[in-house]
Amino acid sequence: MNAMHRSLSIAALGLSALAATAQANTIETRWTDVNVETVASGLNHPWGIAFLSNGRMLVTERAGTMHIIDSDGNKGEAIAGLPEIKVRRQGGLLDVALSPDYESDSTIYFSYSEPESAGSEVTSTAVARARLEDNELHDVEVIFSQYPKEDGGRHYGGRLQFSADGEYLFIGLGDRGHRQDDSQTLDNHTGKLVRIHRDGSAPSDNPFVDEDGALAEIWSYGHRNIQGMDIQPSTGKIWAVEHGPQGGDELNQPEAGLNYGWPVVTHGEQYGGGEVGIGFDKEGMELPVWHWTPSIAVSGMAFYDGNQFPAWQGNILATGLRGTQVARLEVDGDRVIHQEVMQFEQRIREVRIGPDGLIYLLTDESDGKILRLSPSDD
Amino acid sequence: MNAMHRSLSIAALGLSALAATAQANTIETRWTDVNVETVASGLNHPWGIAFLSNGRMLVTERAGTMHIIDSDGNKGEAIAGLPEIKVRRQGGLLDVALSPDYESDSTIYFSYSEPESAGSEVTSTAVARARLEDNELHDVEVIFSQYPKEDGGRHYGGRLQFSADGEYLFIGLGDRGHRQDDSQTLDNHTGKLVRIHRDGSAPSDNPFVDEDGALAEIWSYGHRNIQGMDIQPSTGKIWAVEHGPQGGDELNQPEAGLNYGWPVVTHGEQYGGGEVGIGFDKEGMELPVWHWTPSIAVSGMAFYDGNQFPAWQGNILATGLRGTQVARLEVDGDRVIHQEVMQFEQRIREVRIGPDGLIYLLTDESDGKILRLSPSDD
């Protein structure tokens, strides 16, 4: 650093100020040194991960393939039986989640870019379920297709999260890049958080079930592109992160029927850049619990609920693509009271807590990796 | 930065990661470039500032002197008539505030280390008021003395803040360094936020007025060392920042009668360092709205309510001594939803918003300065 510089960009401070180390074996944090291990590599832009028995992991690749990774990090053959997936820009095979009764029903749920017809670039973000047997999917059933189908290769959303009781499936959706205004109306799934039963039906207590012209699957609206979700262990509530425009990535705790403002209110450049414009706040629209400005390109999120990092219990871990980081947010009720950033070199797509209480990350690269974070013994 | 480093300290990220520039004439921020001007220099550890008419400023120096700085930055003669002040380590002349009726009563309020007897090192944090006429104080009257008086040269608190209606004076106090446990009991002023009338009497609606053995001046308790305070313009509520131990500087919105936890719960090292210990949360004790961990040695704070930085309306500006920074916190109700850090080279003691809507800082140096922040015309 040159102290004589007459101008200093501090916009990125707290996000990615240091050109820091992904190759680091250890990251020093407030509470513990964190060891970073590469568990598996050779994954093509991995997007979603679910934990099977015996240390195995089910991982999606955006290019339209799904693999089981064994406990030694070996990548199995591509799982057969996936439906047609339109791979285009941000679209492809997205998230995967196990059925809450996976041990008995062997069923998985996955989200993907579903073409209108074979080869079409007009797609929905869809969710299917299927039984996984012998590295093959059986009885594939599409339980949800975002309405309407759209051309365009951006903002698919796609993150899946079951409720704490396993009865409901939340699907985070996006505005498909050029249907921003649809996020504010209830006659479509664009820019919505959706809540369905496991069979795709709309729960009778969804907020707009009885509203004429509104789609019954909608839980909350005014979202731009939900990329990460998790259930808060202490409350059972759903939390979600979404991409803002140039800045203004958001953390929200979406409540039934509420409006999260996109594209009317945002912390991003659209209405900003020195001018306040329409501003951040408007009657009837919710402010985020936290926002990252400038954008880290927030992707996955998870509440830490394992036993390996006791000081991090109940904290949110949120990953950044452009921000190449894991942000740890300390949460008190519905507010964030502190942020600490763990800096990596790679774009991080997703974070999940393993059954072993360790933290698993997916790196968004053509030679993508599963990284595992554990507390240092020191 | 060396990407091959096997260990990287990220603990400071977001706080003071860059060895950045105080000599910078411009600091780039999210909403505007900020010009930094030196308005005055040659101040010996300035601690408090108040704005007089015609661009003049009343400034305290910790060494026990008070001066009027004219609009050209010239420092007047030391103001005569101050009471005896015990200058020792963190103690000395501390804050200054104008009477809400200053234009008609010419009265100022100031806080300082008051010795038990001439030359004694046993002191109270005291508050006096006096008329300021012709560079001289008249009718000096001590309206508050922290009980009990204590030996020791640390954690005097000392920040002063009038309520929005001007009827009440808040005095932020500290634990005097070695009376931590007193912060939890109500028979003393140690580690308390105090609220008095302008004449020093205890308001009848203070929370412990009717409690036997409790001091009537107490507003809230369990504080470690309150160093900055301001009234939130949108609510009229008092907010305060205080030093934690090794880490865990806090932002609180102290409510009447509530316990802010020190020394029982804290984010600092005392109970931390890899162990959770007693933890952060305990029934009957309030969590902070925000905390800085590791510590920036938080000092002053102000809500921005001027017209020069429209995008910052209602934001909190908080200064750091060790952190050599101004942290800008975006506030939604009682929560912080974003932090941006402006990095300086000097320790910053205090921040106030001038009548011109510009931001004034005091640097904590033997050749201390008044800095003024204005939006760049670019």
Tab-separated table of N, CA and C in Angstrom, chain A residues 120-247:
chain	number	residue	atom	x	y	z
A	120	SER	N	-35.444	-26.692	-26.776
A	120	SER	CA	-35.884	-25.296	-26.684
A	120	SER	C	-35.061	-24.518	-25.663
A	121	GLU	N	-34.885	-23.225	-25.962
A	121	GLU	CA	-34.225	-22.363	-24.988
A	121	GLU	C	-35.231	-21.670	-24.085
A	122	VAL	N	-36.495	-21.962	-24.286
A	122	VAL	CA	-37.540	-21.435	-23.402
A	122	VAL	C	-37.712	-22.442	-22.270
A	123	THR	N	-37.437	-21.983	-21.056
A	123	THR	CA	-37.311	-22.936	-19.948
A	123	THR	C	-38.017	-22.460	-18.694
A	124	SER	N	-38.313	-23.442	-17.856
A	124	SER	CA	-38.708	-23.212	-16.463
A	124	SER	C	-37.603	-23.679	-15.541
A	125	THR	N	-37.527	-23.052	-14.362
A	125	THR	CA	-36.845	-23.713	-13.265
A	125	THR	C	-37.829	-24.743	-12.725
A	126	ALA	N	-37.454	-26.000	-12.844
A	126	ALA	CA	-38.366	-27.077	-12.446
A	126	ALA	C	-37.755	-27.884	-11.319
A	127	VAL	N	-38.647	-28.607	-10.615
A	127	VAL	CA	-38.197	-29.521	-9.571
A	127	VAL	C	-38.807	-30.884	-9.852
A	128	ALA	N	-37.944	-31.870	-9.825
A	128	ALA	CA	-38.413	-33.244	-10.014
A	128	ALA	C	-38.014	-34.077	-8.804
A	129	ARG	N	-38.715	-35.186	-8.641
A	129	ARG	CA	-38.294	-36.152	-7.635
A	129	ARG	C	-38.186	-37.511	-8.305
A	130	ALA	N	-37.363	-38.356	-7.711
A	130	ALA	CA	-37.127	-39.676	-8.292
A	130	ALA	C	-36.500	-40.560	-7.218
A	131	ARG	N	-36.638	-41.882	-7.417
A	131	ARG	CA	-35.928	-42.809	-6.542
A	131	ARG	C	-34.539	-43.054	-7.113
A	132	LEU	N	-33.556	-43.050	-6.204
A	132	LEU	CA	-32.168	-43.283	-6.605
A	132	LEU	C	-31.798	-44.711	-6.215
A	133	GLU	N	-31.610	-45.549	-7.241
A	133	GLU	CA	-31.252	-46.952	-6.985
A	133	GLU	C	-30.165	-47.361	-7.950
A	134	ASP	N	-29.094	-47.939	-7.418
A	134	ASP	CA	-28.026	-48.458	-8.268
A	134	ASP	C	-27.536	-47.414	-9.267
A	135	ASN	N	-27.285	-46.217	-8.762
A	135	ASN	CA	-26.756	-45.139	-9.604
A	135	ASN	C	-27.688	-44.769	-10.760
A	136	GLU	N	-28.958	-45.005	-10.568
A	136	GLU	CA	-29.932	-44.696	-11.619
A	136	GLU	C	-31.193	-44.120	-10.983
A	137	LEU	N	-31.782	-43.151	-11.666
A	137	LEU	CA	-33.031	-42.570	-11.194
A	137	LEU	C	-34.215	-43.325	-11.785
A	138	HIS	N	-35.211	-43.545	-10.939
A	138	HIS	CA	-36.427	-44.241	-11.366
A	138	HIS	C	-37.639	-43.380	-11.033
A	139	ASP	N	-38.673	-43.560	-11.845
A	139	ASP	CA	-39.953	-42.882	-11.583
A	139	ASP	C	-39.782	-41.375	-11.414
A	140	VAL	N	-39.053	-40.786	-12.361
A	140	VAL	CA	-38.844	-39.335	-12.316
A	140	VAL	C	-40.179	-38.631	-12.507
A	141	GLU	N	-40.478	-37.708	-11.608
A	141	GLU	CA	-41.753	-36.995	-11.643
A	141	GLU	C	-41.487	-35.505	-11.435
A	142	VAL	N	-41.914	-34.703	-12.394
A	142	VAL	CA	-41.764	-33.251	-12.245
A	142	VAL	C	-42.884	-32.753	-11.340
A	143	ILE	N	-42.521	-32.199	-10.191
A	143	ILE	CA	-43.552	-31.755	-9.230
A	143	ILE	C	-43.757	-30.245	-9.271
A	144	PHE	N	-42.868	-29.529	-9.934
A	144	PHE	CA	-43.027	-28.074	-10.018
A	144	PHE	C	-42.314	-27.554	-11.263
A	145	SER	N	-43.005	-26.640	-11.986
A	145	SER	CA	-42.369	-25.910	-13.091
A	145	SER	C	-42.725	-24.441	-12.937
A	146	GLN	N	-41.708	-23.634	-12.878
A	146	GLN	CA	-41.933	-22.188	-12.745
A	146	GLN	C	-42.803	-21.695	-13.899
A	147	TYR	N	-43.854	-20.953	-13.576
A	147	TYR	CA	-44.740	-20.387	-14.585
A	147	TYR	C	-44.527	-18.887	-14.665
A	148	PRO	N	-44.412	-18.243	-15.832
A	148	PRO	CA	-44.372	-18.895	-17.143
A	148	PRO	C	-42.950	-19.337	-17.503
A	149	LYS	N	-42.860	-20.199	-18.501
A	149	LYS	CA	-41.563	-20.518	-19.069
A	149	LYS	C	-41.022	-19.279	-19.769
A	150	GLU	N	-39.698	-19.183	-19.806
A	150	GLU	CA	-39.071	-17.961	-20.278
A	150	GLU	C	-37.834	-18.249	-21.096
A	151	ASP	N	-37.603	-17.405	-22.069
A	151	ASP	CA	-36.306	-17.385	-22.734
A	151	ASP	C	-35.327	-16.658	-21.795
A	152	GLY	N	-34.062	-16.722	-22.078
A	152	GLY	CA	-33.082	-16.028	-21.238
A	152	GLY	C	-32.342	-17.008	-20.367
A	153	GLY	N	-31.070	-16.713	-20.122
A	153	GLY	CA	-30.210	-17.685	-19.451
A	153	GLY	C	-29.732	-17.279	-18.073
A	154	ARG	N	-30.490	-16.375	-17.421
A	154	ARG	CA	-30.012	-15.908	-16.117
A	154	ARG	C	-31.099	-16.017	-15.054
A	155	HIS	N	-30.661	-15.968	-13.794
A	155	HIS	CA	-31.535	-15.819	-12.619
A	155	HIS	C	-32.595	-16.915	-12.531
A	156	TYR	N	-32.112	-18.140	-12.505
A	156	TYR	CA	-32.997	-19.289	-12.368
A	156	TYR	C	-33.395	-19.552	-10.917
A	157	GLY	N	-32.694	-18.911	-9.950
A	157	GLY	CA	-32.883	-19.381	-8.574
A	157	GLY	C	-32.482	-20.845	-8.518
A	158	GLY	N	-33.321	-21.681	-7.884
A	158	GLY	CA	-33.107	-23.120	-7.937
A	158	GLY	C	-32.767	-23.788	-6.621
A	159	ARG	N	-32.521	-23.017	-5.582
A	159	ARG	CA	-32.155	-23.659	-4.319
A	159	ARG	C	-33.380	-24.331	-3.695
A	160	LEU	N	-33.168	-25.506	-3.099
A	160	LEU	CA	-34.222	-26.305	-2.462
A	160	LEU	C	-33.966	-26.416	-0.966
A	161	GLN	N	-35.038	-26.353	-0.186
A	161	GLN	CA	-34.885	-26.520	1.257
A	161	GLN	C	-36.181	-27.069	1.844
A	162	PHE	N	-36.098	-28.213	2.514
A	162	PHE	CA	-37.262	-28.733	3.222
A	162	PHE	C	-37.460	-27.999	4.539
A	163	SER	N	-38.712	-27.897	4.958
A	163	SER	CA	-39.023	-27.336	6.272
A	163	SER	C	-38.520	-28.283	7.355
A	164	ALA	N	-38.494	-27.778	8.589
A	164	ALA	CA	-37.945	-28.569	9.692
A	164	ALA	C	-38.725	-29.867	9.894
A	165	ASP	N	-40.028	-29.826	9.669
A	165	ASP	CA	-40.841	-31.036	9.863
A	165	ASP	C	-40.883	-31.908	8.614
A	166	GLY	N	-40.223	-31.463	7.549
A	166	GLY	CA	-40.150	-32.258	6.330
A	166	GLY	C	-41.415	-32.239	5.495
A	167	GLU	N	-42.402	-31.478	5.925
A	167	GLU	CA	-43.687	-31.512	5.241
A	167	GLU	C	-43.706	-30.626	3.998
A	168	TYR	N	-42.902	-29.576	4.026
A	168	TYR	CA	-42.936	-28.587	2.946
A	168	TYR	C	-41.573	-28.477	2.281
A	169	LEU	N	-41.620	-28.175	0.978
A	169	LEU	CA	-40.394	-27.919	0.232
A	169	LEU	C	-40.420	-26.464	-0.233
A	170	PHE	N	-39.392	-25.709	0.160
A	170	PHE	CA	-39.223	-24.347	-0.330
A	170	PHE	C	-38.354	-24.374	-1.581
A	171	ILE	N	-38.751	-23.595	-2.582
A	171	ILE	CA	-37.979	-23.461	-3.820
A	171	ILE	C	-37.698	-21.978	-4.026
A	172	GLY	N	-36.431	-21.634	-4.047
A	172	GLY	CA	-36.051	-20.242	-4.281
A	172	GLY	C	-35.963	-19.984	-5.772
A	173	LEU	N	-36.626	-18.911	-6.231
A	173	LEU	CA	-36.673	-18.644	-7.666
A	173	LEU	C	-36.097	-17.269	-7.979
A	174	GLY	N	-35.914	-17.005	-9.284
A	174	GLY	CA	-35.337	-15.737	-9.714
A	174	GLY	C	-36.217	-15.053	-10.739
A	175	ASP	N	-35.769	-13.879	-11.182
A	175	ASP	CA	-36.590	-13.081	-12.109
A	175	ASP	C	-36.251	-13.366	-13.567
A	176	ARG	N	-35.432	-14.364	-13.804
A	176	ARG	CA	-35.043	-14.806	-15.139
A	176	ARG	C	-34.355	-13.681	-15.936
A	177	GLY	N	-33.922	-12.661	-15.218
A	177	GLY	CA	-33.063	-11.647	-15.822
A	177	GLY	C	-33.794	-10.515	-16.488
A	178	HIS	N	-34.880	-10.813	-17.187
A	178	HIS	CA	-35.558	-9.716	-17.876
A	178	HIS	C	-37.052	-9.695	-17.588
A	179	ARG	N	-37.456	-10.293	-16.473
A	179	ARG	CA	-38.862	-10.213	-16.083
A	179	ARG	C	-38.976	-9.643	-14.670
A	180	GLN	N	-38.226	-8.566	-14.445
A	180	GLN	CA	-38.154	-7.992	-13.102
A	180	GLN	C	-39.523	-7.616	-12.553
A	181	ASP	N	-40.325	-6.985	-13.390
A	181	ASP	CA	-41.603	-6.479	-12.880
A	181	ASP	C	-42.526	-7.599	-12.415
A	182	ASP	N	-42.340	-8.788	-13.014
A	182	ASP	CA	-43.154	-9.931	-12.587
A	182	ASP	C	-42.927	-10.290	-11.121
A	183	SER	N	-41.773	-9.896	-10.584
A	183	SER	CA	-41.502	-10.213	-9.179
A	183	SER	C	-42.521	-9.569	-8.254
A	184	GLN	N	-43.178	-8.492	-8.735
A	184	GLN	CA	-44.136	-7.752	-7.904
A	184	GLN	C	-45.590	-8.201	-8.090
A	185	THR	N	-45.840	-9.086	-9.035
A	185	THR	CA	-47.221	-9.528	-9.233
A	185	THR	C	-47.341	-11.013	-8.913
A	186	LEU	N	-48.544	-11.424	-8.571
A	186	LEU	CA	-48.741	-12.742	-7.972
A	186	LEU	C	-49.295	-13.775	-8.954
A	187	ASP	N	-49.378	-13.386	-10.245
A	187	ASP	CA	-49.936	-14.304	-11.239
A	187	ASP	C	-48.851	-15.126	-11.929
A	188	ASN	N	-47.686	-15.190	-11.334
A	188	ASN	CA	-46.567	-15.935	-11.918
A	188	ASN	C	-45.632	-16.361	-10.779
A	189	HIS	N	-44.665	-17.238	-11.122
A	189	HIS	CA	-43.690	-17.706	-10.119
A	189	HIS	C	-42.363	-16.964	-10.202
A	190	THR	N	-42.287	-15.972	-11.079
A	190	THR	CA	-41.023	-15.287	-11.309
A	190	THR	C	-40.657	-14.429	-10.093
A	191	GLY	N	-39.426	-14.578	-9.603
A	191	GLY	CA	-38.993	-13.775	-8.464
A	191	GLY	C	-39.749	-14.084	-7.192
A	192	LYS	N	-40.076	-15.353	-7.003
A	192	LYS	CA	-40.852	-15.758	-5.826
A	192	LYS	C	-40.081	-16.779	-4.992
A	193	LEU	N	-40.454	-16.851	-3.737
A	193	LEU	CA	-40.138	-18.019	-2.932
A	193	LEU	C	-41.412	-18.849	-2.879
A	194	VAL	N	-41.276	-20.110	-3.251
A	194	VAL	CA	-42.422	-21.004	-3.401
A	194	VAL	C	-42.375	-22.056	-2.306
A	195	ARG	N	-43.553	-22.475	-1.839
A	195	ARG	CA	-43.648	-23.501	-0.787
A	195	ARG	C	-44.709	-24.508	-1.208
A	196	ILE	N	-44.272	-25.746	-1.369
A	196	ILE	CA	-45.180	-26.796	-1.826
A	196	ILE	C	-45.070	-28.023	-0.919
A	197	HIS	N	-46.061	-28.889	-1.037
A	197	HIS	CA	-45.946	-30.208	-0.428
A	197	HIS	C	-44.978	-31.053	-1.255
A	198	ARG	N	-44.613	-32.195	-0.695
A	198	ARG	CA	-43.642	-33.054	-1.382
A	198	ARG	C	-44.147	-33.546	-2.740
A	199	ASP	N	-45.451	-33.550	-2.894
A	199	ASP	CA	-45.994	-34.016	-4.178
A	199	ASP	C	-46.238	-32.852	-5.140
A	200	GLY	N	-45.845	-31.648	-4.735
A	200	GLY	CA	-45.999	-30.495	-5.614
A	200	GLY	C	-47.268	-29.709	-5.377
A	201	SER	N	-48.175	-30.210	-4.583
A	201	SER	CA	-49.425	-29.490	-4.331
A	201	SER	C	-49.168	-28.299	-3.406
A	202	ALA	N	-50.075	-27.322	-3.514
A	202	ALA	CA	-49.921	-26.116	-2.706
A	202	ALA	C	-50.556	-26.320	-1.342
A	203	PRO	N	-49.835	-26.049	-0.263
A	203	PRO	CA	-50.405	-26.181	1.080
A	203	PRO	C	-51.575	-25.217	1.265
A	204	SER	N	-52.582	-25.660	1.997
A	204	SER	CA	-53.787	-24.840	2.158
A	204	SER	C	-53.532	-23.601	3.001
A	205	ASP	N	-52.419	-23.567	3.741
A	205	ASP	CA	-52.134	-22.380	4.550
A	205	ASP	C	-51.129	-21.447	3.881
A	206	ASN	N	-50.850	-21.672	2.599
A	206	ASN	CA	-50.020	-20.684	1.888
A	206	ASN	C	-50.771	-19.354	1.826
A	207	PRO	N	-50.033	-18.229	1.788
A	207	PRO	CA	-50.699	-16.933	2.016
A	207	PRO	C	-51.657	-16.491	0.920
A	208	PHE	N	-51.485	-16.953	-0.327
A	208	PHE	CA	-52.331	-16.429	-1.405
A	208	PHE	C	-53.273	-17.486	-1.977
A	209	VAL	N	-53.487	-18.548	-1.221
A	209	VAL	CA	-54.321	-19.650	-1.695
A	209	VAL	C	-55.726	-19.174	-2.060
A	210	ASP	N	-56.222	-18.237	-1.282
A	210	ASP	CA	-57.605	-17.794	-1.502
A	210	ASP	C	-57.703	-16.502	-2.298
A	211	GLU	N	-56.577	-16.050	-2.847
A	211	GLU	CA	-56.603	-14.775	-3.570
A	211	GLU	C	-56.786	-15.027	-5.062
A	212	ASP	N	-57.809	-14.426	-5.637
A	212	ASP	CA	-58.095	-14.625	-7.062
A	212	ASP	C	-56.915	-14.178	-7.913
A	213	GLY	N	-56.549	-14.992	-8.850
A	213	GLY	CA	-55.495	-14.624	-9.785
A	213	GLY	C	-54.094	-14.817	-9.253
A	214	ALA	N	-53.970	-15.167	-7.986
A	214	ALA	CA	-52.641	-15.386	-7.407
A	214	ALA	C	-52.315	-16.880	-7.441
A	215	LEU	N	-51.056	-17.196	-7.652
A	215	LEU	CA	-50.654	-18.599	-7.683
A	215	LEU	C	-50.497	-19.119	-6.254
A	216	ALA	N	-51.078	-20.279	-6.044
A	216	ALA	CA	-51.192	-20.810	-4.682
A	216	ALA	C	-49.851	-21.247	-4.101
A	217	GLU	N	-48.858	-21.459	-4.959
A	217	GLU	CA	-47.567	-21.948	-4.463
A	217	GLU	C	-46.713	-20.848	-3.830
A	218	ILE	N	-47.108	-19.595	-4.022
A	218	ILE	CA	-46.247	-18.482	-3.593
A	218	ILE	C	-46.221	-18.360	-2.071
A	219	TRP	N	-45.018	-18.252	-1.519
A	219	TRP	CA	-44.813	-17.978	-0.087
A	219	TRP	C	-44.512	-16.500	0.139
A	220	SER	N	-43.551	-15.952	-0.633
A	220	SER	CA	-43.199	-14.534	-0.536
A	220	SER	C	-42.759	-14.068	-1.913
A	221	TYR	N	-42.693	-12.748	-2.113
A	221	TYR	CA	-42.434	-12.225	-3.458
A	221	TYR	C	-41.522	-11.013	-3.414
A	222	GLY	N	-41.235	-10.471	-4.627
A	222	GLY	CA	-40.304	-9.346	-4.702
A	222	GLY	C	-38.852	-9.769	-4.540
A	223	HIS	N	-38.537	-11.001	-4.944
A	223	HIS	CA	-37.162	-11.490	-4.887
A	223	HIS	C	-36.497	-11.333	-6.257
A	224	ARG	N	-35.192	-11.219	-6.273
A	224	ARG	CA	-34.475	-11.057	-7.539
A	224	ARG	C	-33.882	-12.377	-8.022
A	225	ASN	N	-33.188	-13.063	-7.122
A	225	ASN	CA	-32.594	-14.343	-7.503
A	225	ASN	C	-32.100	-15.052	-6.250
A	226	ILE	N	-32.957	-15.873	-5.671
A	226	ILE	CA	-32.611	-16.580	-4.432
A	226	ILE	C	-31.608	-17.675	-4.751
A	227	GLN	N	-30.483	-17.652	-4.053
A	227	GLN	CA	-29.397	-18.578	-4.365
A	227	GLN	C	-29.043	-19.494	-3.199
A	228	GLY	N	-29.459	-19.145	-2.007
A	228	GLY	CA	-29.153	-19.987	-0.853
A	228	GLY	C	-30.299	-19.936	0.133
A	229	MET	N	-30.519	-21.046	0.855
A	229	MET	CA	-31.598	-21.080	1.851
A	229	MET	C	-31.221	-22.058	2.945
A	230	ASP	N	-31.757	-21.817	4.124
A	230	ASP	CA	-31.661	-22.807	5.193
A	230	ASP	C	-32.729	-22.492	6.236
A	231	ILE	N	-33.009	-23.482	7.066
A	231	ILE	CA	-33.938	-23.333	8.175
A	231	ILE	C	-33.132	-22.964	9.422
A	232	GLN	N	-33.567	-21.913	10.127
A	232	GLN	CA	-32.901	-21.529	11.376
A	232	GLN	C	-33.251	-22.554	12.453
A	233	PRO	N	-32.253	-23.229	13.012
A	233	PRO	CA	-32.559	-24.317	13.954
A	233	PRO	C	-33.383	-23.868	15.154
A	234	SER	N	-33.117	-22.675	15.664
A	234	SER	CA	-33.774	-22.244	16.902
A	234	SER	C	-35.225	-21.826	16.698
A	235	THR	N	-35.613	-21.519	15.467
A	235	THR	CA	-36.966	-21.007	15.219
A	235	THR	C	-37.755	-21.832	14.213
A	236	GLY	N	-37.075	-22.628	13.415
A	236	GLY	CA	-37.743	-23.349	12.338
A	236	GLY	C	-38.104	-22.468	11.156
A	237	LYS	N	-37.660	-21.221	11.146
A	237	LYS	CA	-38.004	-20.302	10.064
A	237	LYS	C	-37.041	-20.434	8.891
A	238	ILE	N	-37.556	-20.116	7.710
A	238	ILE	CA	-36.728	-20.148	6.512
A	238	ILE	C	-35.994	-18.814	6.356
A	239	TRP	N	-34.715	-18.885	6.036
A	239	TRP	CA	-33.914	-17.712	5.696
A	239	TRP	C	-33.382	-17.924	4.284
A	240	ALA	N	-33.109	-16.825	3.588
A	240	ALA	CA	-32.655	-16.937	2.203
A	240	ALA	C	-31.712	-15.801	1.859
A	241	VAL	N	-30.778	-16.081	0.972
A	241	VAL	CA	-29.919	-15.027	0.418
A	241	VAL	C	-30.198	-14.904	-1.068
A	242	GLU	N	-30.096	-13.674	-1.564
A	242	GLU	CA	-30.319	-13.459	-2.983
A	242	GLU	C	-29.374	-12.400	-3.517
A	243	HIS	N	-29.094	-12.535	-4.807
A	243	HIS	CA	-28.258	-11.567	-5.511
A	243	HIS	C	-28.992	-10.268	-5.695
A	244	GLY	N	-28.356	-9.161	-5.322
A	244	GLY	CA	-28.815	-7.855	-5.756
A	244	GLY	C	-28.216	-7.534	-7.111
A	245	PRO	N	-28.517	-6.333	-7.620
A	245	PRO	CA	-27.820	-5.892	-8.825
A	245	PRO	C	-26.382	-5.527	-8.463
A	246	GLN	N	-25.758	-4.549	-9.080
A	246	GLN	CA	-24.330	-4.283	-8.866
A	246	GLN	C	-23.940	-4.457	-7.405
A	247	GLY	N	-24.802	-4.146	-6.526
A	247	GLY	CA	-24.565	-4.344	-5.098
A	247	GLY	C	-25.881	-4.676	-4.462
